[in-house]
PDB file of C-alpha atoms in Angstrom:
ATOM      1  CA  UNK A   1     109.828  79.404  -4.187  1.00  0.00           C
ATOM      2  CA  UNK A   2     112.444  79.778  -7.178  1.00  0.00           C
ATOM      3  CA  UNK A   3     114.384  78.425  -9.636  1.00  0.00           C
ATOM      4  CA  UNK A   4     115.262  74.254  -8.924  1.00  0.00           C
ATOM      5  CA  UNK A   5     119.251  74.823  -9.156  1.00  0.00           C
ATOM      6  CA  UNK A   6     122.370  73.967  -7.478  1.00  0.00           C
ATOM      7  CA  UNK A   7     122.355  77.735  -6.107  1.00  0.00           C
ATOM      8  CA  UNK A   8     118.906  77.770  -4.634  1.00  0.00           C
ATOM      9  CA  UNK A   9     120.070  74.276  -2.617  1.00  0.00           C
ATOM     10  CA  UNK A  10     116.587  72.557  -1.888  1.00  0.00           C
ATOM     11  CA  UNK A  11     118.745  69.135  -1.859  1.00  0.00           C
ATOM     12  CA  UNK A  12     119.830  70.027   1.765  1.00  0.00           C
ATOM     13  CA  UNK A  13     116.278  71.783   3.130  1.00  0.00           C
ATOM     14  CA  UNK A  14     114.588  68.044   1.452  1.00  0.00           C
ATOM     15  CA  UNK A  15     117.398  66.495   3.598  1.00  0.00           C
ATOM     16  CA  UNK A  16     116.711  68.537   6.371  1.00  0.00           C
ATOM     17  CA  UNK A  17     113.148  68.259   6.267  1.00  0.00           C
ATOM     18  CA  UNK A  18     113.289  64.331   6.106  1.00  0.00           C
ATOM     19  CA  UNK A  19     115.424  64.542   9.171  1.00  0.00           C
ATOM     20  CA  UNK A  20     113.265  67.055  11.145  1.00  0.00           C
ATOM     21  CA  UNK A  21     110.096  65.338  10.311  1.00  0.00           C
ATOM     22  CA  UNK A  22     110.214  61.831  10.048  1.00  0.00           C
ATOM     23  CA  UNK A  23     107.195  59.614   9.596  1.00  0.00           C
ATOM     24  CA  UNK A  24     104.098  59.967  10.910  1.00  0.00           C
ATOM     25  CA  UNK A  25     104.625  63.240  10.651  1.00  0.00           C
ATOM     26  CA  UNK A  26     101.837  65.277   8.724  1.00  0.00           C
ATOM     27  CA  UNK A  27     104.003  68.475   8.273  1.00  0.00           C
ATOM     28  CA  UNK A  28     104.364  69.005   4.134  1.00  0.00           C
ATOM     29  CA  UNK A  29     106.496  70.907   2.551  1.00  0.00           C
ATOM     30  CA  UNK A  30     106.256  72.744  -0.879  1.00  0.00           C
ATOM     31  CA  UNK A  31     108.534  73.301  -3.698  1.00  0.00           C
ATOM     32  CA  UNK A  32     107.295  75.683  -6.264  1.00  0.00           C
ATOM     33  CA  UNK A  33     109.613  76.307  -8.868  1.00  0.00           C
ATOM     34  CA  UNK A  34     111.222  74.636 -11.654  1.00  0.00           C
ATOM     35  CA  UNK A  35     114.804  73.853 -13.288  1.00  0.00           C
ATOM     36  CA  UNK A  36     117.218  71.181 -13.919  1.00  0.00           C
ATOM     37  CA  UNK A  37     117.034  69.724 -10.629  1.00  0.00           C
ATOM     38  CA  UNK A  38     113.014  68.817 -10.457  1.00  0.00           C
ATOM     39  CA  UNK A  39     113.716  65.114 -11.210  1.00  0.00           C
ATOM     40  CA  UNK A  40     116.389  64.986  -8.934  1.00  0.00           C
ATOM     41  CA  UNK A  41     114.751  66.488  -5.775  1.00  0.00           C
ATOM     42  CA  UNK A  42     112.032  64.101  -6.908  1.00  0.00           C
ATOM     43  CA  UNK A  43     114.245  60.977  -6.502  1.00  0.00           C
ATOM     44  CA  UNK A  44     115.591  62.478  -3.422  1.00  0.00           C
ATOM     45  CA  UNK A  45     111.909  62.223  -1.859  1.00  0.00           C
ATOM     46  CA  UNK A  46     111.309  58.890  -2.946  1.00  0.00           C
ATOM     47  CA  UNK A  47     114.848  57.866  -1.718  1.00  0.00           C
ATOM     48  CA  UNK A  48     114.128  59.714   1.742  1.00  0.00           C
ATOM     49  CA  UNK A  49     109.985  58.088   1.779  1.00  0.00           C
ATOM     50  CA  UNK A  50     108.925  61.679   1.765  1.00  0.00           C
ATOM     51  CA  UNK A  51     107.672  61.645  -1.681  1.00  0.00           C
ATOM     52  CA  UNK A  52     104.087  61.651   0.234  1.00  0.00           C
ATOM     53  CA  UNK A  53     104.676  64.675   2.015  1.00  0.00           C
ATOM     54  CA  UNK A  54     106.779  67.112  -0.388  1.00  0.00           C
ATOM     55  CA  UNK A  55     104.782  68.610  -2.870  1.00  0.00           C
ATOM     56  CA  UNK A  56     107.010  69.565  -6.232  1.00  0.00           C
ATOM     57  CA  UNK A  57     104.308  72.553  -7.434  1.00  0.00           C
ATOM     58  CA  UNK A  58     106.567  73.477 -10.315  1.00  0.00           C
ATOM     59  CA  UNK A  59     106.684  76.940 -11.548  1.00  0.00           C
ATOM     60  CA  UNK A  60     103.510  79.156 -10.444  1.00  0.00           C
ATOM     61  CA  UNK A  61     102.518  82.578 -11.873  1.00  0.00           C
ATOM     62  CA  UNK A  62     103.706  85.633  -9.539  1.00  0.00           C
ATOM     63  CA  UNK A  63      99.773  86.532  -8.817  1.00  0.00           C
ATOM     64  CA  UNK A  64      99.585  82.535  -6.988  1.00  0.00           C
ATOM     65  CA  UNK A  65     102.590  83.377  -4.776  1.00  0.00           C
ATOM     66  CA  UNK A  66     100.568  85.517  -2.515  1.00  0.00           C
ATOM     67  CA  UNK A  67      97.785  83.083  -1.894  1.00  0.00           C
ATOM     68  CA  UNK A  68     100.606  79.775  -1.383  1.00  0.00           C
ATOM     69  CA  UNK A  69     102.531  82.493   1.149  1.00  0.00           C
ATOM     70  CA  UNK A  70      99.397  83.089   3.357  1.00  0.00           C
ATOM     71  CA  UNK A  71      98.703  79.477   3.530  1.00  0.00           C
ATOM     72  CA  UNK A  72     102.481  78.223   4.643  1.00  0.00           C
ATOM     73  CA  UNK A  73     103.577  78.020   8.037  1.00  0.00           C
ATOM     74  CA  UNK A  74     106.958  79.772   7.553  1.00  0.00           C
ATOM     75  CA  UNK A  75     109.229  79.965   3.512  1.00  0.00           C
ATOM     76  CA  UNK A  76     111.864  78.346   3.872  1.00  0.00           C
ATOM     77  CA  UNK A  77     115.046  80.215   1.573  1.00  0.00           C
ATOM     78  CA  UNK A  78     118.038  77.370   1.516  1.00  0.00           C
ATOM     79  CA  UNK A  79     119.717  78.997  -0.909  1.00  0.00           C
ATOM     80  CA  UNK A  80     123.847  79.248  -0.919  1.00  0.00           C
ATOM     81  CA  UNK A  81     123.904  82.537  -2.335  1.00  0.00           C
ATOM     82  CA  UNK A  82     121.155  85.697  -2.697  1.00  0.00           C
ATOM     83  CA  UNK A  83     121.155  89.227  -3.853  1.00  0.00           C
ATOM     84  CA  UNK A  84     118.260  90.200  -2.128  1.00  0.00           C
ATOM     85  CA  UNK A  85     115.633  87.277  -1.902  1.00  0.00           C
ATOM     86  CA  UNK A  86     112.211  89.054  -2.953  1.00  0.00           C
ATOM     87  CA  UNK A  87     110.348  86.532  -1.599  1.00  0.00           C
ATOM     88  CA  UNK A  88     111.167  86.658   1.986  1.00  0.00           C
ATOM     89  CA  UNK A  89     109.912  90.703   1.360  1.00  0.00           C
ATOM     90  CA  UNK A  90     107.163  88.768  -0.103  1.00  0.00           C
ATOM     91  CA  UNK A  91     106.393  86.294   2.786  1.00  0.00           C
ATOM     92  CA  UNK A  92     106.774  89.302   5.276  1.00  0.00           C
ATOM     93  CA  UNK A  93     104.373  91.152   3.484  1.00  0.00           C
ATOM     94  CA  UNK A  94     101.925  88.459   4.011  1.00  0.00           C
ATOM     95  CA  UNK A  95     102.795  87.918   7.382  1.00  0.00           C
ATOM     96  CA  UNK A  96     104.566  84.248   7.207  1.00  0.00           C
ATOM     97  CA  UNK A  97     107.609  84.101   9.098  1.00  0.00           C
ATOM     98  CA  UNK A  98     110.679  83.276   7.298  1.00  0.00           C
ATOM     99  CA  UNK A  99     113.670  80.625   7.790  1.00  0.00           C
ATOM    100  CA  UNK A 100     116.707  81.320   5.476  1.00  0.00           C
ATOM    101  CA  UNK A 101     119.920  80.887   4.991  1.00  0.00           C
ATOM    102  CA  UNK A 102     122.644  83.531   5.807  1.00  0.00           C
ATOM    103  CA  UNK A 103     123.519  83.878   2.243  1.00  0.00           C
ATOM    104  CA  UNK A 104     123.682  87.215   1.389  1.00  0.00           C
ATOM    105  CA  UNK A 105     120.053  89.362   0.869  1.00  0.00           C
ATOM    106  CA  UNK A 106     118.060  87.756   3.459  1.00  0.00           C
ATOM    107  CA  UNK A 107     120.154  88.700   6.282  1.00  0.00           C
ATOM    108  CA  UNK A 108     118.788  91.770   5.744  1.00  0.00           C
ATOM    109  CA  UNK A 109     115.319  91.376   5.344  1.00  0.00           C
ATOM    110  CA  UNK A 110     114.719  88.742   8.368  1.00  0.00           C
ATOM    111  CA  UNK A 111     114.876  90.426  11.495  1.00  0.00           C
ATOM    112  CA  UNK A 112     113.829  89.416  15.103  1.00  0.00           C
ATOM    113  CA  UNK A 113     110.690  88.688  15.400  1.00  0.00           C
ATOM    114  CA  UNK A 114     110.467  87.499  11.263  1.00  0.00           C
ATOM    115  CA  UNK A 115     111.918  84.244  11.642  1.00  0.00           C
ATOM    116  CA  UNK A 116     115.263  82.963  11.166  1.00  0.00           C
ATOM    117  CA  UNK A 117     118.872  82.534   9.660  1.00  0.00           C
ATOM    118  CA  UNK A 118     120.351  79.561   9.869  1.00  0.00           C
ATOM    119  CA  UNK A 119     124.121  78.410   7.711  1.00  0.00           C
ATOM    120  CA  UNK A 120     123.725  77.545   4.470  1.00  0.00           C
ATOM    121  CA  UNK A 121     124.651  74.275   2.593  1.00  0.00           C
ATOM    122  CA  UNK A 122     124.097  72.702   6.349  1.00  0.00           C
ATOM    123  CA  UNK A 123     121.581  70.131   6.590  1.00  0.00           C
ATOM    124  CA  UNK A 124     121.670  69.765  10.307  1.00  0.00           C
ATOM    125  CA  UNK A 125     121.826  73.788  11.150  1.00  0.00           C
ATOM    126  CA  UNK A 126     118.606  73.932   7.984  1.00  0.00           C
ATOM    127  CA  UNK A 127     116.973  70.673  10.384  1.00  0.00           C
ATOM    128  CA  UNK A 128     117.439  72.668  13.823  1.00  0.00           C
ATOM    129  CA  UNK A 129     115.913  75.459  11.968  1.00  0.00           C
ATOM    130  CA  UNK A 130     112.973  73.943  10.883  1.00  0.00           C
ATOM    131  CA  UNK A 131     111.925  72.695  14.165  1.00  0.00           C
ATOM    132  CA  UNK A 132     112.506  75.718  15.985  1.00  0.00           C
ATOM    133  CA  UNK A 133     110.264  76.994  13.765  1.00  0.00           C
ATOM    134  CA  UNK A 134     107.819  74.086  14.184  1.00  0.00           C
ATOM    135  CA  UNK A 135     107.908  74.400  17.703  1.00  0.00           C
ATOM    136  CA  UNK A 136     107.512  78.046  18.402  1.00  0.00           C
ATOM    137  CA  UNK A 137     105.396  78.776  15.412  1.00  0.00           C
ATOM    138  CA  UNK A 138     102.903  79.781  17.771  1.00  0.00           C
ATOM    139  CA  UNK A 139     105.519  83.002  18.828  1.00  0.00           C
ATOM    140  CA  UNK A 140     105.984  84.387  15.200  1.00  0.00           C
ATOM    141  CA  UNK A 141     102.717  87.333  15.345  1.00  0.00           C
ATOM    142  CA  UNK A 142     101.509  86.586  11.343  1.00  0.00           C
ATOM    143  CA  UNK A 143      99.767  91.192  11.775  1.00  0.00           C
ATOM    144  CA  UNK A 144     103.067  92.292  13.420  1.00  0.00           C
ATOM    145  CA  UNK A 145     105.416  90.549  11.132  1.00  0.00           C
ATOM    146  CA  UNK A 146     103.052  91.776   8.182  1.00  0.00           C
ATOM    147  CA  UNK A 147     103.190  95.688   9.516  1.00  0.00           C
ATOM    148  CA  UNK A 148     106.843  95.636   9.780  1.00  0.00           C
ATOM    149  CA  UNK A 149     107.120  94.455   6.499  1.00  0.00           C
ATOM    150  CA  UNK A 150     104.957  96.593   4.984  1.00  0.00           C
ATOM    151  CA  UNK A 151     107.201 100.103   6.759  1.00  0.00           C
ATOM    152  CA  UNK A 152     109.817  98.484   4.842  1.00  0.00           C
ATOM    153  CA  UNK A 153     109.102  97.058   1.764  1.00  0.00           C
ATOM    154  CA  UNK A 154     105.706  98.749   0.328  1.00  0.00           C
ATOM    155  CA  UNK A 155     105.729 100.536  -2.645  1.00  0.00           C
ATOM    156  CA  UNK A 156     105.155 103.885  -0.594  1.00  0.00           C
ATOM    157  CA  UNK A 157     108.280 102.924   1.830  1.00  0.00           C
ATOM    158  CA  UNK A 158     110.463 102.045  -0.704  1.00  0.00           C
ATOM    159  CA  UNK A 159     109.815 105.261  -2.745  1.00  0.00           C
ATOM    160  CA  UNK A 160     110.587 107.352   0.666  1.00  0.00           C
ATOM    161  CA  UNK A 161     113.601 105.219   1.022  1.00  0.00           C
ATOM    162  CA  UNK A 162     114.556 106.144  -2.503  1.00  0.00           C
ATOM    163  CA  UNK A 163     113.447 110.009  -2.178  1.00  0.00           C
ATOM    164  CA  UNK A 164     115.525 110.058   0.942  1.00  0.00           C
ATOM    165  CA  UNK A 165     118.872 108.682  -0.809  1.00  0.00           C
ATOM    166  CA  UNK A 166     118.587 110.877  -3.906  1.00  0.00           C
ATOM    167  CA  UNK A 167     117.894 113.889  -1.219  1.00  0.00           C
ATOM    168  CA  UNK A 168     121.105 113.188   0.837  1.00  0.00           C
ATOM    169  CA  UNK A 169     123.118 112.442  -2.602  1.00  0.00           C
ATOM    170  CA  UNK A 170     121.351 116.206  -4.095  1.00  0.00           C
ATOM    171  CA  UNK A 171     122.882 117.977  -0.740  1.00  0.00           C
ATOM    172  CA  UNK A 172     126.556 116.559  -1.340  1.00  0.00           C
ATOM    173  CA  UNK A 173     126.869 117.967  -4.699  1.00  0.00           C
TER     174      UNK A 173
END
């Protein structure tokens, strides 16, 4: 889920998916988003004989995300660089467990039990990824990965978090 550039790098998780999930397989995977690079990754599928089994969504309005989250297996982040990565907060929050790359942001926001980091721009580390994931999907707990997300990242955490900062800074000065 994001912006189709160079940055995000869904050329090496379509790569990576191809090569973790070759025909028959039935697993899908699903690109929402949209930028330069749509025709491109497009090609890429057909090029790869994917085409059947990656979706290109294009961009989606924020209030869909939730919905596409809670029906996914696991988000995959490939990017090569992120400040944060909202969505994997997003996917947690929903309880989908989360592969990404270790690219800043969501190094902080996966932790064990959330999914995993793999490198980034690496389209056999992105492949091992994805089918670890595929094969132990059934250890990732969708209501625990949820309630640690939500001590974290809800609107009432993150105001404590913030309350608690501004409290600390207040008793320095």
């Amino acid at each position: 889920i994001g912006a189709l550039t160079e940055i995000k790098d869904q050329s090496t998780l379509i790569q990576a998916f191809a090569r973790s999930f070759p025909a028959p397989s039935r697993n899908e995977l699903w690109i929402v988003g949209d930028g330069p690079l749509r025709k491109q990754l497009g090609e890429d599928t057909k090029r790869l004989k994917i085409d059947r089994r990656v979706r290109l969504l294009g961009h989606k309005k924020h209030c869909e995300i939730p919905e596409l989250l809670s029906l996914a297996n696991a988000l995959v982040i490939s990017s090569k660089y992120e400040t944060f990565g909202v969505v994997a907060a997003e996917a947690l929050v929903c309880g989908t467990p989360v592969i990404a790359t270790r690219c800043g942001g969501p190094d902080e926001i996966v932790k064990s039990g959330d999914g995993l980091l793999v490198q980034p721009s690496s389209i056999s580390a992105m492949a091992e990824g994805l089918c670890q994931m595929a094969d132990g999907l059934n250890l990732y707990q969708p209501a625990k990965i949820k309630e640690r997300a939500l001590s974290r990242f809800s609107a009432n955490a993150v105001s404590q978090q913030i309350f608690e900062i501004y409290s600390m800074a207040l008793k320095r000065t």
